[in-house]
Amino acid sequence: MNDSNTTITELKTIVEDFVSERDWSQFHNPKNLSMALAIEASELMDIFKWNTNKECESMMLEKNTRQGAIDELADIMIYALAFTNRNNINISSAIEKKMIKNRKKYPTEKFKGHF
């Protein structure tokens, strides 16, 4: 699979098939999935805690650390897709609408190059 030719629908289907095969949808409610997302995000953060920005960048060049970070990011994405599946969310539309809000909240002329 490759990002340039894999659709969100295909990813959502892969996740849904995995969940269905294990009969896990009974556990996939907004609370549990949002908690799982937060846990996986904290596991990604844990890889880099107490390191400088430069050290973190170097760590992402190390095979084992890089793979650990990739695995945690994949878990985050899997739970996010499971959340969209269970709650009938069109993620493409949600991102599009949120980016419109972000552009209004953070206009380029005011925020370019800084927070």
mmCIF file of N, CA and C in Angstrom:
data_model
loop_
_atom_site.group_PDB
_atom_site.id
_atom_site.type_symbol
_atom_site.label_atom_id
_atom_site.label_comp_id
_atom_site.label_asym_id
_atom_site.label_seq_id
_atom_site.Cartn_x
_atom_site.Cartn_y
_atom_site.Cartn_z
ATOM 1 N N MET A 1 0.844 -1.181 0.000
ATOM 2 C CA MET A 1 0.000 0.000 0.000
ATOM 3 C C MET A 1 0.885 1.238 0.000
ATOM 4 N N ASN A 2 0.365 2.287 -0.596
ATOM 5 C CA ASN A 2 1.109 3.527 -0.693
ATOM 6 C C ASN A 2 0.143 4.694 -0.522
ATOM 7 N N ASP A 3 0.585 5.741 0.190
ATOM 8 C CA ASP A 3 -0.278 6.898 0.429
ATOM 9 C C ASP A 3 -0.803 7.515 -0.863
ATOM 10 N N SER A 4 -0.016 7.467 -1.915
ATOM 11 C CA SER A 4 -0.424 8.149 -3.142
ATOM 12 C C SER A 4 -1.553 7.435 -3.881
ATOM 13 N N ASN A 5 -1.810 6.163 -3.547
ATOM 14 C CA ASN A 5 -2.879 5.481 -4.269
ATOM 15 C C ASN A 5 -3.829 4.685 -3.368
ATOM 16 N N THR A 6 -3.787 4.931 -2.063
ATOM 17 C CA THR A 6 -4.704 4.280 -1.132
ATOM 18 C C THR A 6 -5.722 5.304 -0.661
ATOM 19 N N THR A 7 -6.985 4.959 -0.739
ATOM 20 C CA THR A 7 -8.030 5.891 -0.332
ATOM 21 C C THR A 7 -8.344 5.755 1.154
ATOM 22 N N ILE A 8 -8.953 6.774 1.695
ATOM 23 C CA ILE A 8 -9.409 6.714 3.083
ATOM 24 C C ILE A 8 -10.449 5.606 3.229
ATOM 25 N N THR A 9 -11.294 5.463 2.243
ATOM 26 C CA THR A 9 -12.306 4.402 2.285
ATOM 27 C C THR A 9 -11.656 3.032 2.384
ATOM 28 N N GLU A 10 -10.583 2.817 1.646
ATOM 29 C CA GLU A 10 -9.885 1.529 1.723
ATOM 30 C C GLU A 10 -9.322 1.302 3.131
ATOM 31 N N LEU A 11 -8.739 2.337 3.721
ATOM 32 C CA LEU A 11 -8.197 2.217 5.076
ATOM 33 C C LEU A 11 -9.306 1.956 6.085
ATOM 34 N N LYS A 12 -10.416 2.680 5.942
ATOM 35 C CA LYS A 12 -11.549 2.471 6.849
ATOM 36 C C LYS A 12 -12.071 1.035 6.738
ATOM 37 N N THR A 13 -12.087 0.495 5.541
ATOM 38 C CA THR A 13 -12.549 -0.876 5.328
ATOM 39 C C THR A 13 -11.601 -1.879 5.970
ATOM 40 N N ILE A 14 -10.305 -1.669 5.835
ATOM 41 C CA ILE A 14 -9.321 -2.566 6.456
ATOM 42 C C ILE A 14 -9.518 -2.595 7.968
ATOM 43 N N VAL A 15 -9.690 -1.413 8.559
ATOM 44 C CA VAL A 15 -9.891 -1.326 10.005
ATOM 45 C C VAL A 15 -11.210 -1.990 10.392
ATOM 46 N N GLU A 16 -12.269 -1.687 9.662
ATOM 47 C CA GLU A 16 -13.583 -2.258 9.988
ATOM 48 C C GLU A 16 -13.583 -3.777 9.853
ATOM 49 N N ASP A 17 -12.922 -4.296 8.828
ATOM 50 C CA ASP A 17 -12.838 -5.745 8.661
ATOM 51 C C ASP A 17 -12.117 -6.384 9.846
ATOM 52 N N PHE A 18 -11.017 -5.783 10.269
ATOM 53 C CA PHE A 18 -10.257 -6.291 11.419
ATOM 54 C C PHE A 18 -11.118 -6.303 12.679
ATOM 55 N N VAL A 19 -11.828 -5.202 12.915
ATOM 56 C CA VAL A 19 -12.693 -5.088 14.095
ATOM 57 C C VAL A 19 -13.827 -6.114 14.020
ATOM 58 N N SER A 20 -14.462 -6.217 12.870
ATOM 59 C CA SER A 20 -15.596 -7.141 12.700
ATOM 60 C C SER A 20 -15.182 -8.590 12.880
ATOM 61 N N GLU A 21 -14.030 -8.964 12.329
ATOM 62 C CA GLU A 21 -13.554 -10.342 12.442
ATOM 63 C C GLU A 21 -13.377 -10.759 13.899
ATOM 64 N N ARG A 22 -13.134 -9.815 14.784
ATOM 65 C CA ARG A 22 -12.890 -10.093 16.199
ATOM 66 C C ARG A 22 -14.093 -9.760 17.082
ATOM 67 N N ASP A 23 -15.162 -9.294 16.450
ATOM 68 C CA ASP A 23 -16.371 -8.895 17.172
ATOM 69 C C ASP A 23 -16.066 -7.838 18.238
ATOM 70 N N TRP A 24 -15.245 -6.884 17.869
ATOM 71 C CA TRP A 24 -14.838 -5.827 18.805
ATOM 72 C C TRP A 24 -15.714 -4.587 18.723
ATOM 73 N N SER A 25 -16.607 -4.511 17.755
ATOM 74 C CA SER A 25 -17.425 -3.299 17.635
ATOM 75 C C SER A 25 -18.244 -3.056 18.899
ATOM 76 N N GLN A 26 -18.541 -4.116 19.639
ATOM 77 C CA GLN A 26 -19.282 -3.970 20.898
ATOM 78 C C GLN A 26 -18.521 -3.110 21.913
ATOM 79 N N PHE A 27 -17.218 -3.018 21.769
ATOM 80 C CA PHE A 27 -16.396 -2.222 22.686
ATOM 81 C C PHE A 27 -16.068 -0.837 22.121
ATOM 82 N N HIS A 28 -16.419 -0.619 20.858
ATOM 83 C CA HIS A 28 -16.039 0.616 20.174
ATOM 84 C C HIS A 28 -17.124 1.678 20.300
ATOM 85 N N ASN A 29 -17.125 2.316 21.445
ATOM 86 C CA ASN A 29 -18.022 3.451 21.661
ATOM 87 C C ASN A 29 -17.162 4.709 21.727
ATOM 88 N N PRO A 30 -17.769 5.881 21.656
ATOM 89 C CA PRO A 30 -16.972 7.116 21.649
ATOM 90 C C PRO A 30 -15.990 7.224 22.818
ATOM 91 N N LYS A 31 -16.415 6.833 24.007
ATOM 92 C CA LYS A 31 -15.531 6.933 25.178
ATOM 93 C C LYS A 31 -14.312 6.036 25.019
ATOM 94 N N ASN A 32 -14.533 4.773 24.725
ATOM 95 C CA ASN A 32 -13.413 3.836 24.635
ATOM 96 C C ASN A 32 -12.460 4.177 23.498
ATOM 97 N N LEU A 33 -13.014 4.538 22.361
ATOM 98 C CA LEU A 33 -12.146 4.865 21.228
ATOM 99 C C LEU A 33 -11.381 6.164 21.463
ATOM 100 N N SER A 34 -12.016 7.159 22.073
ATOM 101 C CA SER A 34 -11.293 8.411 22.348
ATOM 102 C C SER A 34 -10.198 8.175 23.387
ATOM 103 N N MET A 35 -10.460 7.321 24.361
ATOM 104 C CA MET A 35 -9.437 6.987 25.353
ATOM 105 C C MET A 35 -8.282 6.227 24.702
ATOM 106 N N ALA A 36 -8.592 5.297 23.823
ATOM 107 C CA ALA A 36 -7.557 4.536 23.126
ATOM 108 C C ALA A 36 -6.687 5.464 22.281
ATOM 109 N N LEU A 37 -7.329 6.431 21.624
ATOM 110 C CA LEU A 37 -6.572 7.421 20.838
ATOM 111 C C LEU A 37 -5.598 8.196 21.725
ATOM 112 N N ALA A 38 -6.078 8.642 22.874
ATOM 113 C CA ALA A 38 -5.224 9.407 23.795
ATOM 114 C C ALA A 38 -4.070 8.553 24.310
ATOM 115 N N ILE A 39 -4.335 7.308 24.609
ATOM 116 C CA ILE A 39 -3.291 6.408 25.099
ATOM 117 C C ILE A 39 -2.218 6.201 24.038
ATOM 118 N N GLU A 40 -2.645 5.950 22.806
ATOM 119 C CA GLU A 40 -1.673 5.744 21.733
ATOM 120 C C GLU A 40 -0.869 7.020 21.457
ATOM 121 N N ALA A 41 -1.520 8.174 21.539
ATOM 122 C CA ALA A 41 -0.793 9.440 21.354
ATOM 123 C C ALA A 41 0.250 9.617 22.451
ATOM 124 N N SER A 42 -0.104 9.230 23.669
ATOM 125 C CA SER A 42 0.864 9.360 24.765
ATOM 126 C C SER A 42 2.013 8.370 24.585
ATOM 127 N N GLU A 43 1.766 7.215 24.001
ATOM 128 C CA GLU A 43 2.838 6.264 23.731
ATOM 129 C C GLU A 43 3.797 6.810 22.680
ATOM 130 N N LEU A 44 3.274 7.536 21.705
ATOM 131 C CA LEU A 44 4.140 8.196 20.726
ATOM 132 C C LEU A 44 4.963 9.285 21.407
ATOM 133 N N MET A 45 4.324 10.080 22.244
ATOM 134 C CA MET A 45 5.049 11.141 22.964
ATOM 135 C C MET A 45 6.128 10.556 23.867
ATOM 136 N N ASP A 46 5.855 9.409 24.473
ATOM 137 C CA ASP A 46 6.800 8.790 25.395
ATOM 138 C C ASP A 46 8.133 8.478 24.726
ATOM 139 N N ILE A 47 8.109 8.154 23.459
ATOM 140 C CA ILE A 47 9.337 7.849 22.725
ATOM 141 C C ILE A 47 10.297 9.037 22.765
ATOM 142 N N PHE A 48 9.768 10.241 22.739
ATOM 143 C CA PHE A 48 10.588 11.442 22.589
ATOM 144 C C PHE A 48 10.768 12.262 23.861
ATOM 145 N N LYS A 49 10.112 11.863 24.949
ATOM 146 C CA LYS A 49 10.156 12.688 26.158
ATOM 147 C C LYS A 49 11.594 12.862 26.648
ATOM 148 N N TRP A 50 11.847 14.035 27.194
ATOM 149 C CA TRP A 50 13.114 14.440 27.797
ATOM 150 C C TRP A 50 14.234 14.635 26.784
ATOM 151 N N ASN A 51 13.944 14.558 25.503
ATOM 152 C CA ASN A 51 14.961 14.760 24.477
ATOM 153 C C ASN A 51 14.807 16.134 23.839
ATOM 154 N N THR A 52 15.906 16.687 23.381
ATOM 155 C CA THR A 52 15.860 17.956 22.674
ATOM 156 C C THR A 52 15.276 17.735 21.281
ATOM 157 N N ASN A 53 14.919 18.828 20.616
ATOM 158 C CA ASN A 53 14.412 18.715 19.246
ATOM 159 C C ASN A 53 15.429 18.027 18.349
ATOM 160 N N LYS A 54 16.687 18.407 18.494
ATOM 161 C CA LYS A 54 17.741 17.808 17.664
ATOM 162 C C LYS A 54 17.870 16.309 17.942
ATOM 163 N N GLU A 55 17.816 15.927 19.210
ATOM 164 C CA GLU A 55 17.883 14.509 19.558
ATOM 165 C C GLU A 55 16.696 13.747 18.977
ATOM 166 N N CYS A 56 15.522 14.350 19.027
ATOM 167 C CA CYS A 56 14.324 13.697 18.475
ATOM 168 C C CYS A 56 14.448 13.497 16.973
ATOM 169 N N GLU A 57 14.979 14.488 16.291
ATOM 170 C CA GLU A 57 15.185 14.355 14.845
ATOM 171 C C GLU A 57 16.170 13.234 14.550
ATOM 172 N N SER A 58 17.231 13.141 15.341
ATOM 173 C CA SER A 58 18.203 12.054 15.172
ATOM 174 C C SER A 58 17.572 10.703 15.463
ATOM 175 N N MET A 59 16.742 10.670 16.483
ATOM 176 C CA MET A 59 16.074 9.417 16.848
ATOM 177 C C MET A 59 15.225 8.885 15.693
ATOM 178 N N MET A 60 14.630 9.787 14.926
ATOM 179 C CA MET A 60 13.782 9.364 13.809
ATOM 180 C C MET A 60 14.596 8.812 12.644
ATOM 181 N N LEU A 61 15.916 8.932 12.726
ATOM 182 C CA LEU A 61 16.782 8.333 11.722
ATOM 183 C C LEU A 61 17.263 6.944 12.156
ATOM 184 N N GLU A 62 17.082 6.629 13.445
ATOM 185 C CA GLU A 62 17.477 5.323 13.966
ATOM 186 C C GLU A 62 16.373 4.314 13.656
ATOM 187 N N LYS A 63 16.750 3.184 13.123
ATOM 188 C CA LYS A 63 15.781 2.195 12.644
ATOM 189 C C LYS A 63 14.759 1.794 13.712
ATOM 190 N N ASN A 64 15.208 1.397 14.891
ATOM 191 C CA ASN A 64 14.286 0.903 15.914
ATOM 192 C C ASN A 64 13.365 1.995 16.435
ATOM 193 N N THR A 65 13.921 3.176 16.710
ATOM 194 C CA THR A 65 13.096 4.273 17.213
ATOM 195 C C THR A 65 12.094 4.707 16.151
ATOM 196 N N ARG A 66 12.573 4.816 14.934
ATOM 197 C CA ARG A 66 11.692 5.213 13.835
ATOM 198 C C ARG A 66 10.529 4.229 13.698
ATOM 199 N N GLN A 67 10.835 2.939 13.744
ATOM 200 C CA GLN A 67 9.774 1.937 13.600
ATOM 201 C C GLN A 67 8.806 1.997 14.769
ATOM 202 N N GLY A 68 9.305 2.232 15.966
ATOM 203 C CA GLY A 68 8.424 2.381 17.121
ATOM 204 C C GLY A 68 7.478 3.549 16.955
ATOM 205 N N ALA A 69 8.007 4.671 16.475
ATOM 206 C CA ALA A 69 7.177 5.858 16.248
ATOM 207 C C ALA A 69 6.147 5.591 15.149
ATOM 208 N N ILE A 70 6.564 4.916 14.099
ATOM 209 C CA ILE A 70 5.646 4.577 13.005
ATOM 210 C C ILE A 70 4.526 3.674 13.513
ATOM 211 N N ASP A 71 4.885 2.685 14.334
ATOM 212 C CA ASP A 71 3.875 1.783 14.881
ATOM 213 C C ASP A 71 2.867 2.526 15.753
ATOM 214 N N GLU A 72 3.356 3.439 16.586
ATOM 215 C CA GLU A 72 2.442 4.207 17.445
ATOM 216 C C GLU A 72 1.548 5.111 16.601
ATOM 217 N N LEU A 73 2.109 5.740 15.574
ATOM 218 C CA LEU A 73 1.308 6.583 14.687
ATOM 219 C C LEU A 73 0.246 5.744 13.974
ATOM 220 N N ALA A 74 0.619 4.546 13.554
ATOM 221 C CA ALA A 74 -0.356 3.652 12.909
ATOM 222 C C ALA A 74 -1.487 3.320 13.871
ATOM 223 N N ASP A 75 -1.149 3.047 15.141
ATOM 224 C CA ASP A 75 -2.195 2.775 16.127
ATOM 225 C C ASP A 75 -3.133 3.966 16.280
ATOM 226 N N ILE A 76 -2.577 5.170 16.295
ATOM 227 C CA ILE A 76 -3.393 6.390 16.396
ATOM 228 C C ILE A 76 -4.352 6.473 15.211
ATOM 229 N N MET A 77 -3.822 6.260 14.027
ATOM 230 C CA MET A 77 -4.649 6.340 12.821
ATOM 231 C C MET A 77 -5.718 5.242 12.804
ATOM 232 N N ILE A 78 -5.356 4.051 13.247
ATOM 233 C CA ILE A 78 -6.315 2.941 13.284
ATOM 234 C C ILE A 78 -7.482 3.288 14.207
ATOM 235 N N TYR A 79 -7.174 3.786 15.401
ATOM 236 C CA TYR A 79 -8.258 4.147 16.316
ATOM 237 C C TYR A 79 -9.068 5.334 15.785
ATOM 238 N N ALA A 80 -8.414 6.275 15.130
ATOM 239 C CA ALA A 80 -9.148 7.401 14.549
ATOM 240 C C ALA A 80 -10.108 6.906 13.464
ATOM 241 N N LEU A 81 -9.635 5.992 12.631
ATOM 242 C CA LEU A 81 -10.507 5.438 11.590
ATOM 243 C C LEU A 81 -11.623 4.604 12.197
ATOM 244 N N ALA A 82 -11.322 3.865 13.257
ATOM 245 C CA ALA A 82 -12.369 3.101 13.947
ATOM 246 C C ALA A 82 -13.424 4.044 14.517
ATOM 247 N N PHE A 83 -12.980 5.192 15.033
ATOM 248 C CA PHE A 83 -13.908 6.191 15.569
ATOM 249 C C PHE A 83 -14.819 6.714 14.452
ATOM 250 N N THR A 84 -14.231 6.989 13.288
ATOM 251 C CA THR A 84 -15.048 7.469 12.162
ATOM 252 C C THR A 84 -16.030 6.394 11.716
ATOM 253 N N ASN A 85 -15.571 5.153 11.680
ATOM 254 C CA ASN A 85 -16.462 4.060 11.281
ATOM 255 C C ASN A 85 -17.642 3.930 12.229
ATOM 256 N N ARG A 86 -17.366 3.895 13.509
ATOM 257 C CA ARG A 86 -18.406 3.640 14.499
ATOM 258 C C ARG A 86 -19.379 4.803 14.624
ATOM 259 N N ASN A 87 -18.914 6.014 14.317
ATOM 260 C CA ASN A 87 -19.749 7.196 14.513
ATOM 261 C C ASN A 87 -20.185 7.845 13.205
ATOM 262 N N ASN A 88 -20.050 7.096 12.108
ATOM 263 C CA ASN A 88 -20.513 7.542 10.801
ATOM 264 C C ASN A 88 -20.014 8.949 10.468
ATOM 265 N N ILE A 89 -18.702 9.123 10.539
ATOM 266 C CA ILE A 89 -18.072 10.417 10.255
ATOM 267 C C ILE A 89 -17.372 10.341 8.908
ATOM 268 N N ASN A 90 -17.678 11.283 8.042
ATOM 269 C CA ASN A 90 -16.967 11.430 6.777
ATOM 270 C C ASN A 90 -15.736 12.265 7.079
ATOM 271 N N ILE A 91 -14.598 11.613 7.241
ATOM 272 C CA ILE A 91 -13.391 12.306 7.685
ATOM 273 C C ILE A 91 -12.891 13.313 6.653
ATOM 274 N N SER A 92 -13.057 13.052 5.391
ATOM 275 C CA SER A 92 -12.637 14.011 4.358
ATOM 276 C C SER A 92 -13.400 15.322 4.505
ATOM 277 N N SER A 93 -14.704 15.207 4.674
ATOM 278 C CA SER A 93 -15.540 16.391 4.867
ATOM 279 C C SER A 93 -15.199 17.092 6.181
ATOM 280 N N ALA A 94 -14.981 16.300 7.231
ATOM 281 C CA ALA A 94 -14.649 16.884 8.538
ATOM 282 C C ALA A 94 -13.344 17.679 8.475
ATOM 283 N N ILE A 95 -12.337 17.125 7.797
ATOM 284 C CA ILE A 95 -11.052 17.828 7.664
ATOM 285 C C ILE A 95 -11.216 19.083 6.825
ATOM 286 N N GLU A 96 -11.944 18.970 5.741
ATOM 287 C CA GLU A 96 -12.171 20.126 4.875
ATOM 288 C C GLU A 96 -12.831 21.262 5.657
ATOM 289 N N LYS A 97 -13.874 20.949 6.414
ATOM 290 C CA LYS A 97 -14.584 21.975 7.197
ATOM 291 C C LYS A 97 -13.708 22.541 8.304
ATOM 292 N N LYS A 98 -12.929 21.682 8.949
ATOM 293 C CA LYS A 98 -12.051 22.154 10.025
ATOM 294 C C LYS A 98 -10.949 23.049 9.475
ATOM 295 N N MET A 99 -10.434 22.752 8.303
ATOM 296 C CA MET A 99 -9.396 23.602 7.705
ATOM 297 C C MET A 99 -9.948 24.977 7.337
ATOM 298 N N ILE A 100 -11.214 25.044 6.952
ATOM 299 C CA ILE A 100 -11.845 26.346 6.700
ATOM 300 C C ILE A 100 -11.870 27.149 7.996
ATOM 301 N N LYS A 101 -12.251 26.491 9.100
ATOM 302 C CA LYS A 101 -12.250 27.165 10.402
ATOM 303 C C LYS A 101 -10.833 27.578 10.798
ATOM 304 N N ASN A 102 -9.859 26.706 10.570
ATOM 305 C CA ASN A 102 -8.465 27.015 10.923
ATOM 306 C C ASN A 102 -7.937 28.208 10.133
ATOM 307 N N ARG A 103 -8.299 28.288 8.852
ATOM 308 C CA ARG A 103 -7.837 29.419 8.035
ATOM 309 C C ARG A 103 -8.392 30.750 8.564
ATOM 310 N N LYS A 104 -9.626 30.722 9.049
ATOM 311 C CA LYS A 104 -10.210 31.931 9.630
ATOM 312 C C LYS A 104 -9.564 32.260 10.976
ATOM 313 N N LYS A 105 -9.317 31.242 11.774
ATOM 314 C CA LYS A 105 -8.755 31.434 13.109
ATOM 315 C C LYS A 105 -7.279 31.834 13.054
ATOM 316 N N TYR A 106 -6.553 31.310 12.075
ATOM 317 C CA TYR A 106 -5.119 31.561 11.951
ATOM 318 C C TYR A 106 -4.784 32.107 10.561
ATOM 319 N N PRO A 107 -5.187 33.345 10.271
ATOM 320 C CA PRO A 107 -4.916 33.899 8.944
ATOM 321 C C PRO A 107 -3.408 34.000 8.683
ATOM 322 N N THR A 108 -3.026 33.709 7.467
ATOM 323 C CA THR A 108 -1.622 33.683 7.075
ATOM 324 C C THR A 108 -0.906 34.982 7.430
ATOM 325 N N GLU A 109 -1.524 36.098 7.126
ATOM 326 C CA GLU A 109 -0.863 37.395 7.359
ATOM 327 C C GLU A 109 -0.558 37.644 8.827
ATOM 328 N N LYS A 110 -1.281 36.984 9.702
ATOM 329 C CA LYS A 110 -1.075 37.198 11.137
ATOM 330 C C LYS A 110 -0.190 36.119 11.783
ATOM 331 N N PHE A 111 -0.191 34.914 11.215
ATOM 332 C CA PHE A 111 0.470 33.788 11.875
ATOM 333 C C PHE A 111 1.617 33.183 11.080
ATOM 334 N N LYS A 112 1.945 33.684 9.917
ATOM 335 C CA LYS A 112 3.001 33.074 9.103
ATOM 336 C C LYS A 112 4.330 33.125 9.854
ATOM 337 N N GLY A 113 4.909 31.958 10.057
ATOM 338 C CA GLY A 113 6.223 31.865 10.669
ATOM 339 C C GLY A 113 6.238 31.846 12.191
ATOM 340 N N HIS A 114 5.075 31.968 12.836
ATOM 341 C CA HIS A 114 5.024 31.921 14.304
ATOM 342 C C HIS A 114 3.639 31.500 14.764
ATOM 343 N N PHE A 115 3.535 31.153 16.060
ATOM 344 C CA PHE A 115 2.256 30.706 16.615
ATOM 345 C C PHE A 115 1.514 31.847 17.229
#
